[in-house]
Short mmCIF file of C-alpha atoms and ligand atoms in Angstrom, two decimals:
data_model
loop_
_atom_site.label_atom_id
_atom_site.label_comp_id
_atom_site.label_asym_id
_atom_site.label_seq_id
_atom_site.Cartn_x
_atom_site.Cartn_y
_atom_site.Cartn_z
CA MET P 1 -16.99 -12.34 -6.98
CA LYS P 2 -18.22 -14.68 -4.75
CA ALA P 3 -21.95 -15.14 -3.21
CA SER P 4 -20.99 -14.62 0.56
CA SER P 5 -19.70 -11.11 -0.48
CA HIS P 6 -22.71 -10.00 -1.85
CA PRO P 7 -24.49 -7.26 0.16
CA ALA P 8 -27.97 -9.41 0.10
CA ARG P 9 -26.03 -12.06 1.86
CA LEU P 10 -24.62 -9.86 4.44
CA ALA P 11 -27.68 -8.42 5.05
CA GLY P 12 -29.28 -11.39 5.94
CA SER P 13 -26.20 -13.11 8.09
CA LEU P 14 -26.11 -9.64 9.94
CA ALA P 15 -29.60 -9.24 10.51
CA LEU P 16 -30.10 -12.72 12.05
CA ILE P 17 -27.86 -11.08 15.03
CA PHE P 18 -29.96 -7.60 15.02
CA VAL P 19 -33.24 -9.55 15.01
CA ALA P 20 -31.97 -11.75 18.47
CA THR P 21 -31.22 -8.62 20.31
CA GLY P 22 -33.88 -6.40 18.97
CA ALA P 23 -37.16 -8.43 18.07
CA ALA P 24 -38.12 -8.40 21.73
CA ALA P 25 -38.80 -4.64 21.80
CA SER P 26 -42.34 -3.06 21.20
CA ILE P 27 -41.10 -0.08 19.24
CA PRO P 28 -37.85 -0.94 17.54
CA PRO P 29 -34.75 0.27 19.03
CA PRO P 30 -32.70 3.09 16.44
CA PRO P 31 -30.58 1.08 14.25
CA THR P 32 -27.18 0.50 15.08
CA ALA P 33 -24.09 1.70 13.05
CA ALA P 34 -23.63 -1.57 11.42
CA GLU P 35 -27.19 -1.68 10.65
CA LEU P 36 -26.95 1.93 8.74
CA ALA P 37 -23.68 0.77 7.23
CA LEU P 38 -25.78 -2.26 5.73
CA GLN P 39 -28.36 0.00 4.31
CA GLY P 40 -25.46 2.54 3.19
CA ASP P 41 -25.37 5.50 1.08
CA ASP P 42 -22.05 4.27 -0.69
CA VAL P 43 -20.14 6.72 1.49
CA ALA P 44 -16.67 4.68 1.04
CA TRP P 45 -17.23 4.34 -3.04
CA SER P 46 -18.22 8.26 -3.33
CA ILE P 47 -14.75 9.06 -1.07
CA ALA P 48 -12.92 6.43 -3.73
CA GLU P 49 -14.79 7.61 -7.19
CA GLY P 50 -14.59 11.03 -5.83
CA LEU P 51 -10.75 11.79 -5.61
CA THR P 52 -9.88 9.33 -8.18
CA THR P 53 -12.08 11.36 -10.70
CA GLU P 54 -11.79 14.97 -9.52
CA ILE P 55 -7.74 14.91 -8.16
CA GLY P 56 -6.46 11.29 -10.08
CA PRO P 57 -2.38 10.74 -9.20
CA ARG P 58 -1.23 12.56 -6.08
CA GLN P 59 2.16 12.11 -5.71
CA ALA P 60 3.59 12.87 -2.41
CA GLY P 61 5.02 16.27 -1.99
CA THR P 62 3.29 17.47 -5.23
CA GLU P 63 0.55 20.54 -6.61
CA ALA P 64 -1.51 17.15 -7.15
CA GLU P 65 -1.29 15.83 -2.94
CA ALA P 66 -1.80 19.33 -2.02
CA ALA P 67 -5.09 19.78 -4.10
CA ALA P 68 -6.07 16.08 -2.41
CA ARG P 69 -5.78 17.67 0.91
CA ARG P 70 -8.06 20.57 -0.59
CA TRP P 71 -10.43 18.19 -1.61
CA ALA P 72 -10.32 16.07 1.41
CA VAL P 73 -10.84 19.29 3.94
CA ALA P 74 -13.88 20.11 1.80
CA ARG P 75 -15.28 16.13 1.98
CA LEU P 76 -14.82 15.55 5.32
CA GLY P 77 -16.09 18.73 6.41
CA GLN P 78 -19.14 18.08 4.09
CA LEU P 79 -19.57 15.14 5.66
CA GLY P 80 -20.09 16.24 9.15
CA PHE P 81 -17.35 15.55 11.43
CA ALA P 82 -15.72 18.32 13.30
CA ASN P 83 -12.06 19.53 14.00
CA VAL P 84 -11.29 19.05 10.56
CA ARG P 85 -7.79 20.52 9.89
CA GLU P 86 -4.17 19.86 7.76
CA GLU P 87 -1.64 19.94 9.41
CA PRO P 88 1.74 20.56 7.03
CA PHE P 89 5.18 19.17 7.12
CA ASP P 90 7.77 19.44 4.88
CA MET P 91 9.19 16.45 3.40
CA PRO P 92 12.12 15.34 0.52
CA THR P 93 10.32 15.12 -2.82
CA TRP P 94 11.37 12.84 -5.99
CA VAL P 95 9.65 13.11 -9.07
CA ARG P 96 9.61 10.89 -12.19
CA GLY P 97 11.55 12.02 -15.41
CA GLU P 98 11.71 10.45 -18.60
CA GLU P 99 12.07 6.38 -18.38
CA GLN P 100 13.04 4.26 -20.83
CA ALA P 101 15.38 0.94 -21.42
CA TRP P 102 16.53 -1.48 -23.86
CA LEU P 103 18.29 -4.56 -24.04
CA THR P 104 21.51 -3.66 -26.75
CA GLY P 105 23.37 -6.95 -26.95
CA PRO P 106 24.30 -9.13 -28.19
CA PHE P 107 20.93 -9.51 -29.81
CA HIS P 108 18.88 -7.37 -31.67
CA PRO P 109 18.06 -4.45 -29.61
CA GLN P 110 14.87 -3.75 -28.10
CA PRO P 111 12.80 -1.78 -25.49
CA LEU P 112 11.53 -2.84 -22.11
CA ALA P 113 8.77 -1.80 -19.95
CA ILE P 114 10.33 0.01 -16.95
CA ALA P 115 9.33 2.55 -14.33
CA ALA P 116 11.76 4.65 -11.89
CA LEU P 117 11.79 3.76 -8.43
CA GLY P 118 11.40 6.29 -6.02
CA ASN P 119 14.39 7.67 -4.82
CA SER P 120 16.24 6.63 -8.14
CA ALA P 121 19.53 8.37 -9.25
CA SER P 122 19.10 9.98 -13.05
CA THR P 123 20.86 8.62 -15.61
CA GLY P 124 21.27 11.96 -17.06
CA ARG P 125 19.52 12.49 -20.70
CA GLY P 126 21.80 10.41 -22.81
CA GLY P 127 21.33 7.43 -20.27
CA ILE P 128 24.11 5.08 -19.62
CA GLU P 129 24.96 1.47 -21.05
CA GLY P 130 26.66 -1.51 -19.37
CA PRO P 131 26.78 -5.21 -19.08
CA VAL P 132 24.28 -7.17 -16.80
CA ALA P 133 25.40 -8.81 -13.35
CA TYR P 134 21.88 -11.05 -12.86
CA PHE P 135 21.26 -12.09 -9.43
CA ALA P 136 18.45 -14.92 -8.88
CA SER P 137 17.46 -13.01 -5.53
CA TYR P 138 18.84 -10.42 -3.21
CA ASP P 139 20.39 -12.71 -1.26
CA ASP P 140 22.45 -13.64 -3.57
CA LEU P 141 23.23 -10.01 -4.73
CA VAL P 142 24.31 -9.60 -1.23
CA ALA P 143 26.65 -12.19 -1.00
CA ALA P 144 28.25 -11.38 -4.08
CA PRO P 145 32.12 -10.28 -4.28
CA ASP P 146 32.28 -7.03 -5.63
CA HIS P 147 34.11 -7.72 -8.16
CA TYR P 148 31.52 -9.15 -10.03
CA VAL P 149 29.60 -6.40 -9.74
CA ARG P 150 31.40 -3.08 -10.11
CA GLY P 151 30.49 -0.93 -13.62
CA ARG P 152 27.78 -3.55 -13.73
CA ILE P 153 23.80 -2.66 -14.00
CA VAL P 154 22.94 -5.30 -11.84
CA PHE P 155 19.53 -7.35 -12.49
CA ILE P 156 17.71 -8.88 -9.46
CA ASP P 157 14.96 -11.28 -10.58
CA HIS P 158 12.99 -13.24 -7.72
CA GLN P 159 9.18 -13.66 -8.72
CA MET P 160 6.98 -12.53 -5.95
CA LYS P 161 4.13 -15.17 -5.31
CA ALA P 162 0.55 -14.00 -4.91
CA ALA P 163 -0.80 -14.99 -1.56
CA GLN P 164 -4.11 -14.04 0.33
CA ASP P 165 -2.36 -12.70 3.64
CA GLY P 166 -0.03 -10.34 1.00
CA SER P 167 3.28 -11.87 2.87
CA GLY P 168 5.04 -12.40 -0.06
CA TYR P 169 5.64 -8.61 -0.27
CA GLY P 170 8.21 -8.54 2.39
CA TYR P 171 10.16 -11.20 1.14
CA TYR P 172 10.18 -10.51 -2.63
CA GLY P 173 10.30 -6.34 -1.70
CA ARG P 174 13.61 -6.83 -0.37
CA ALA P 175 14.86 -6.52 -3.83
CA ARG P 176 13.06 -3.11 -4.11
CA PHE P 177 13.40 -1.69 -0.80
CA SER P 178 17.35 -2.57 -0.23
CA GLY P 179 18.46 -3.90 -3.39
CA PRO P 180 19.48 -0.24 -5.13
CA ASN P 181 21.59 0.43 -1.85
CA ALA P 182 23.18 -2.87 -2.02
CA ALA P 183 24.11 -2.73 -5.65
CA ALA P 184 25.44 0.73 -5.10
CA LYS P 185 27.61 -0.42 -2.40
CA LYS P 186 29.50 -2.98 -4.25
CA GLY P 187 30.17 -0.27 -7.29
CA ALA P 188 27.53 -1.08 -10.10
CA ILE P 189 26.23 1.77 -12.21
CA ALA P 190 22.37 1.11 -12.10
CA VAL P 191 20.19 -1.90 -10.92
CA VAL P 192 16.91 -2.85 -12.92
CA ILE P 193 14.57 -5.25 -10.75
CA ARG P 194 12.04 -7.61 -11.82
CA SER P 195 8.45 -5.92 -10.83
CA ILE P 196 7.69 -6.71 -6.84
CA GLY P 197 4.24 -7.80 -8.74
CA THR P 198 2.19 -10.89 -9.43
CA ASP P 199 0.73 -9.99 -12.81
CA SER P 200 2.06 -10.47 -16.13
CA HIS P 201 1.11 -7.43 -17.69
CA ARG P 202 3.66 -5.00 -18.99
CA THR P 203 2.53 -2.37 -16.35
CA PRO P 204 6.17 -1.95 -14.44
CA HIS P 205 5.42 -1.37 -10.87
CA THR P 206 7.11 1.40 -8.95
CA GLY P 207 7.38 2.34 -5.29
CA VAL P 208 10.26 3.65 -2.72
CA THR P 209 13.85 1.84 -2.52
CA SER P 210 16.27 4.15 0.09
CA PHE P 211 19.68 4.58 0.39
CA GLU P 212 21.87 4.49 3.26
CA PRO P 213 23.53 7.83 4.49
CA GLY P 214 26.94 7.73 2.86
CA VAL P 215 25.88 5.70 0.07
CA THR P 216 26.03 7.68 -3.33
CA PRO P 217 22.28 6.96 -5.12
CA ILE P 218 22.47 5.14 -8.36
CA PRO P 219 19.75 4.85 -11.20
CA ALA P 220 17.22 2.50 -9.99
CA GLY P 221 14.34 0.89 -12.08
CA ALA P 222 11.96 -1.65 -12.15
CA VAL P 223 10.57 -3.90 -15.34
CA SER P 224 7.62 -5.45 -15.93
CA ASN P 225 6.96 -9.06 -15.40
CA PRO P 226 7.46 -9.97 -18.98
CA ASP P 227 9.78 -7.53 -19.72
CA ALA P 228 11.60 -9.54 -16.70
CA ASP P 229 11.20 -13.03 -18.75
CA GLN P 230 12.54 -11.78 -21.52
CA LEU P 231 15.60 -10.11 -20.07
CA VAL P 232 15.87 -13.37 -18.65
CA ARG P 233 16.00 -15.55 -21.36
CA GLN P 234 18.33 -13.50 -23.11
CA TRP P 235 20.47 -13.84 -20.15
CA LYS P 236 20.38 -17.61 -20.68
CA ARG P 237 21.12 -17.84 -24.08
CA THR P 238 24.23 -15.62 -23.57
CA LEU P 239 25.24 -18.51 -21.00
CA GLN P 240 24.28 -20.79 -23.76
CA MET P 241 26.77 -18.98 -26.21
CA ARG P 242 29.56 -19.46 -24.77
CA THR P 243 29.68 -23.43 -25.61
CA ASN P 244 27.22 -23.28 -28.36
CA GLU P 245 26.76 -21.39 -31.89
CA THR P 246 23.64 -19.19 -32.24
CA PRO P 247 21.87 -19.56 -35.63
CA LEU P 248 22.32 -15.81 -36.20
CA GLY P 249 26.38 -16.36 -35.21
CA TYR P 250 26.16 -13.68 -32.27
CA THR P 251 29.45 -13.64 -30.86
CA PRO P 252 29.32 -14.85 -26.87
CA GLU P 253 29.62 -11.37 -25.24
CA PRO P 254 27.36 -9.89 -21.72
CA LEU P 255 23.87 -9.27 -22.13
CA ARG P 256 23.56 -5.48 -21.87
CA LEU P 257 21.59 -3.01 -20.93
CA LYS P 258 20.62 1.08 -21.83
CA LEU P 259 18.74 3.07 -19.23
CA VAL P 260 17.70 7.06 -19.81
CA LEU P 261 16.23 7.63 -16.03
CA THR P 262 15.82 11.34 -15.83
CA PRO P 263 13.91 11.64 -12.20
CA GLN P 264 15.01 14.67 -10.00
CA LEU P 265 14.93 15.17 -6.32
CA LEU P 266 13.35 18.49 -5.78
CA GLY P 267 14.62 19.13 -2.37
CA PRO P 268 12.00 19.56 0.92
CA ARG P 269 8.28 20.31 -0.61
CA ALA P 270 5.32 21.05 1.70
CA SER P 271 2.88 18.03 2.74
CA GLY P 272 0.46 17.44 5.06
CA ASN P 273 -2.01 14.96 7.22
CA VAL P 274 -5.70 15.57 7.07
CA ILE P 275 -7.51 15.18 10.28
CA ALA P 276 -10.94 14.77 11.25
CA GLU P 277 -12.85 13.99 14.12
CA VAL P 278 -16.11 12.27 15.81
CA PRO P 279 -15.89 14.22 19.34
CA GLY P 280 -16.73 11.52 21.88
CA SER P 281 -19.41 12.15 24.86
CA ASP P 282 -16.62 11.24 27.18
CA PRO P 283 -14.06 14.26 27.45
CA ALA P 284 -11.52 11.40 30.01
CA ALA P 285 -12.03 9.21 27.45
CA SER P 286 -8.68 8.09 25.35
CA PRO P 287 -9.28 8.17 21.29
CA VAL P 288 -9.83 5.48 18.65
CA ILE P 289 -7.55 6.27 15.62
CA VAL P 290 -8.31 5.15 12.18
CA ALA P 291 -5.87 5.60 9.25
CA CYS P 292 -5.45 5.69 5.70
CA HIS P 293 -3.23 7.85 3.22
CA LEU P 294 -4.21 10.20 1.27
CA ASP P 295 -1.00 10.15 -1.27
CA SER P 296 -0.71 7.74 -4.11
CA TRP P 297 2.28 7.00 -6.41
CA ASP P 298 1.74 8.70 -10.01
CA LEU P 299 1.12 5.88 -12.45
CA GLY P 300 -2.30 5.58 -11.63
CA THR P 301 -5.24 7.10 -9.95
CA GLY P 302 -4.52 5.16 -6.37
CA ALA P 303 -7.83 3.53 -6.31
CA ILE P 304 -6.96 0.70 -4.30
CA ASP P 305 -3.72 2.42 -2.80
CA ASP P 306 -5.44 4.16 -0.77
CA ALA P 307 -8.28 5.74 -1.93
CA THR P 308 -10.77 2.70 -1.07
CA GLY P 309 -8.60 3.12 2.55
CA CYS P 310 -9.94 6.71 3.04
CA GLY P 311 -13.24 5.60 1.84
CA ILE P 312 -13.79 2.35 4.12
CA ILE P 313 -12.79 4.19 7.45
CA THR P 314 -14.49 7.34 6.85
CA ALA P 315 -17.72 5.67 5.72
CA ALA P 316 -17.08 3.42 8.92
CA ALA P 317 -16.58 6.87 11.51
CA ARG P 318 -19.11 8.56 9.65
CA TYR P 319 -21.78 5.23 10.37
CA VAL P 320 -21.08 5.24 14.03
CA MET P 321 -21.30 9.03 14.43
CA SER P 322 -24.73 8.72 12.91
CA ALA P 323 -26.00 5.83 15.02
CA ARG P 324 -25.45 7.44 18.02
CA GLN P 325 -22.52 9.96 19.28
CA PRO P 326 -19.59 7.01 20.43
CA ARG P 327 -18.14 7.26 24.06
CA ARG P 328 -14.51 8.04 23.01
CA THR P 329 -13.57 10.26 20.16
CA ILE P 330 -12.67 8.94 16.53
CA ARG P 331 -9.74 10.57 14.98
CA ILE P 332 -9.60 10.35 11.33
CA LEU P 333 -6.04 10.59 10.00
CA TRP P 334 -5.75 10.60 5.92
CA ALA P 335 -1.96 10.62 6.05
CA GLY P 336 0.52 12.49 3.69
CA ALA P 337 3.77 11.53 2.03
CA GLU P 338 2.57 7.44 3.40
CA GLU P 339 4.37 6.00 0.12
CA VAL P 340 7.78 7.61 -0.01
CA GLY P 341 8.41 7.00 3.79
CA VAL P 342 5.59 7.46 5.56
CA HIS P 343 6.32 11.14 6.19
CA GLY P 344 2.68 11.58 7.65
CA GLY P 345 2.60 9.02 10.10
CA LYS P 346 6.05 10.13 11.67
CA ALA P 347 4.12 13.44 11.65
CA TYR P 348 1.68 12.16 13.39
CA PHE P 349 3.60 10.65 15.87
CA ASP P 350 5.81 13.80 16.49
CA LYS P 351 3.09 15.66 17.80
CA TYR P 352 0.03 13.29 19.06
CA GLY P 353 2.82 10.50 20.17
CA ALA P 354 2.95 11.52 23.95
CA GLN P 355 -0.98 11.64 23.47
CA ARG P 356 -2.47 8.11 24.65
CA HIS P 357 -4.75 6.27 22.33
CA ALA P 358 -6.66 3.86 22.72
CA VAL P 359 -6.19 1.65 20.13
CA ALA P 360 -5.15 2.22 16.18
CA MET P 361 -6.36 0.75 13.08
CA GLU P 362 -5.63 1.25 9.08
CA SER P 363 -6.81 0.54 6.15
CA ASP P 364 -4.26 0.30 3.09
CA PHE P 365 -5.03 -3.00 1.08
CA GLY P 366 -6.86 -2.28 -1.21
CA ALA P 367 -10.26 -3.14 -1.45
CA ASP P 368 -11.16 -6.80 -1.45
CA LYS P 369 -13.05 -8.35 1.41
CA VAL P 370 -11.89 -8.70 4.61
CA TRP P 371 -11.30 -12.50 5.83
CA ARG P 372 -9.45 -12.43 9.13
CA VAL P 373 -9.43 -10.00 12.16
CA ASP P 374 -6.07 -9.63 14.14
CA PHE P 375 -5.82 -8.01 17.52
CA LYS P 376 -3.16 -6.90 19.90
CA LEU P 377 -5.51 -5.41 22.87
CA PRO P 378 -4.26 -5.37 26.85
CA ASP P 379 -5.78 -8.54 28.81
CA SER P 380 -8.63 -6.28 30.05
CA ALA P 381 -10.03 -6.31 26.48
CA LYS P 382 -10.46 -9.69 26.30
CA THR P 383 -14.42 -9.34 26.05
CA VAL P 384 -14.01 -6.53 23.48
CA ALA P 385 -12.04 -8.67 21.31
CA ASP P 386 -14.85 -11.51 21.62
CA ARG P 387 -17.21 -9.40 20.67
CA ILE P 388 -15.73 -8.17 17.85
CA ALA P 389 -14.92 -11.67 16.32
CA ALA P 390 -19.09 -12.71 17.32
CA ALA P 391 -19.58 -9.53 15.17
CA LEU P 392 -17.54 -10.29 12.30
CA ALA P 393 -18.23 -13.94 11.71
CA PRO P 394 -21.22 -13.67 9.91
CA LEU P 395 -19.07 -11.55 7.24
CA GLY P 396 -17.24 -14.34 6.76
CA ILE P 397 -13.97 -12.99 8.75
CA THR P 398 -11.95 -15.83 11.22
CA ARG P 399 -9.91 -14.37 14.26
CA GLY P 400 -6.52 -14.79 13.54
CA ARG P 401 -3.83 -15.86 15.79
CA ASN P 402 -1.06 -12.72 14.34
CA PRO P 403 -0.86 -10.49 17.01
CA ALA P 404 -2.23 -7.35 14.94
CA SER P 405 0.45 -4.34 13.69
CA GLY P 406 -1.95 -1.26 12.67
CA GLY P 407 -0.29 -0.15 9.27
CA ALA P 408 2.21 2.08 8.32
CA ASP P 409 0.73 5.62 9.17
CA VAL P 410 -0.03 3.84 12.65
CA GLY P 411 2.92 2.35 12.83
CA ALA P 412 4.98 4.36 15.24
CA LEU P 413 2.24 4.53 17.59
CA VAL P 414 1.66 0.94 17.59
CA GLN P 415 5.43 0.39 18.40
CA ALA P 416 5.37 2.85 21.57
CA GLY P 417 2.19 0.06 22.92
CA THR P 418 -0.66 1.20 21.17
CA ALA P 419 -3.61 -1.28 20.87
CA ALA P 420 -4.40 -1.92 17.61
CA VAL P 421 -6.77 -4.17 15.65
CA ASP P 422 -6.26 -5.12 11.94
CA LEU P 423 -8.80 -6.35 9.25
CA GLN P 424 -7.18 -8.24 6.89
CA GLN P 425 -8.13 -8.00 3.82
CA ASP P 426 -7.79 -10.29 0.84
CA GLY P 427 -4.74 -9.46 -0.86
CA THR P 428 -4.53 -12.20 -3.80
CA ARG P 429 -4.87 -9.93 -6.64
CA TYR P 430 -3.51 -6.66 -4.93
CA PHE P 431 -0.01 -7.55 -5.97
CA ASP P 432 -1.12 -7.65 -9.67
CA LEU P 433 -2.13 -3.62 -9.55
CA HIS P 434 -0.20 -2.19 -6.24
CA HIS P 435 1.86 0.82 -7.31
CA THR P 436 1.03 0.69 -11.31
CA ALA P 437 -0.56 2.55 -13.90
CA ASP P 438 -3.39 -0.16 -13.47
CA ASP P 439 -4.18 0.73 -9.72
CA THR P 440 -7.70 2.47 -11.28
CA LEU P 441 -11.47 2.83 -9.85
CA ASP P 442 -12.48 -0.30 -12.38
CA LYS P 443 -10.58 -3.09 -10.20
CA VAL P 444 -12.92 -1.52 -7.16
CA ASP P 445 -15.70 -4.75 -6.55
CA PRO P 446 -18.32 -2.41 -4.93
CA ALA P 447 -19.74 -5.23 -3.39
CA GLN P 448 -16.69 -6.24 -1.56
CA LEU P 449 -15.93 -2.99 -0.80
CA ARG P 450 -19.22 -2.57 1.08
CA GLN P 451 -18.47 -5.61 3.08
CA ASN P 452 -15.12 -4.08 4.26
CA VAL P 453 -17.15 -0.84 5.50
CA VAL P 454 -19.57 -3.26 7.29
CA ALA P 455 -16.76 -4.95 8.66
CA TRP P 456 -15.36 -1.49 9.98
CA THR P 457 -18.16 -0.46 11.63
CA ALA P 458 -18.95 -2.67 13.58
CA THR P 459 -15.40 -2.97 14.61
CA LEU P 460 -15.35 0.34 15.16
CA ASP P 461 -18.77 0.81 16.89
CA ILE P 462 -17.20 -1.84 19.49
CA LEU P 463 -14.09 0.26 19.95
CA ALA P 464 -15.11 3.59 20.40
CA ASN P 465 -18.05 2.46 23.02
CA SER P 466 -15.97 0.37 24.94
CA SER P 467 -15.32 1.28 28.61
CA ALA P 468 -12.49 2.47 30.65
CA SER P 469 -11.84 -0.80 32.61
CA GLU P 470 -11.78 -2.71 29.04
CA LEU P 471 -9.52 -0.13 27.08
CA GLY P 472 -8.50 2.22 29.36
CA GLU P 473 -8.19 6.02 29.50
ZN1 ZN A 501 -0.71 2.04 0.69
ZN1 ZN A 502 1.74 2.02 -1.47
#
């Protein structure tokens, strides 16, 4: 933990601002929203702790996700929000089955730690076995001739590198997002990828993949980084064996894999969004939307992805509400079924996309400290951005130059023109845990979670009280 993220240090640095604005009055002014957040009663932590402890894994379309919605409605009501409601929708539901993998030859057989990717086809209970076609990257797979792939189990290597802004996910993530589809089109019988993750533990990283219409899905899984290393060492030996004898005299045959993956597509099942509001004082003012996602992958308890995000946005909205009624309505969206295709975000846009939103924000990148703020605001809101940047500077948050994009669940709104502010979290260790069995509450640093809440509260307070001339109606 860095000293700068300690709550006492944050309180000290923010106090300077408040002293400057409030010390002259003989009667102390009521506490601001950010001051309330600093004195906070750990609303964010209690949401993350409660959701992960009482519900745990909550995969989209399952009974666990439905239980999480009921939990969310009860908790948001207890916290004093208005218009708390579930908004159901149906989505295609995929569930994990048995999952095992082995390197079966030419060396002594041994198991690999594997997790099926969302939308993977089943191998059947008997599994499938075949020779490996190795690719150093997704681009190499795309460039390969079909005959090199046909009838084989494709393996995509390409280890993701950690970055503070998490920017490697888009580049390396293509192996998961699009690799299985590319392999299927070339006639592969299955695909195994190196996990899209930056850790060195035997915890494979799951996540959704998708197949184009008309492409028959194939079995698809991710092995952990150490298991991918093992596979690659064997692959290299099979190449060497073509020219050299090995000590045990293995014959030069291709590397072989066996997979038993038995996931199922259950067809349409109910999911849903949970929405709550802080009603604004000006009924003509367009709302501010803050989002997280309620569903998680099934392997862990979804602490950093995304129980803490729901805790952060909700705590911030509550501190703003506690300080004074904001001018604009704050709409809190705990989206369903994000992990498997942003179904909740789409359902929200279908229902409310025609309504004007003043600005959109989302928290879905763990709970480590916010280090940068990005804006996508109209020119009329220049002073809003300046006020936010000034309020965040004492928290160690710098102003970025990239346009804000808002996050997955509000992405459709932002693409349709809604303004956005992104509070960028430190992603250095996010992909050690992302979509693994290790995404659990003990990984959340309460001091950094608190820094997020203070930053969100200060930002949301300014946005929710912005004028019509700044952010329009
Ligand atoms: Zn997420
Ligand atoms: Zn996720």
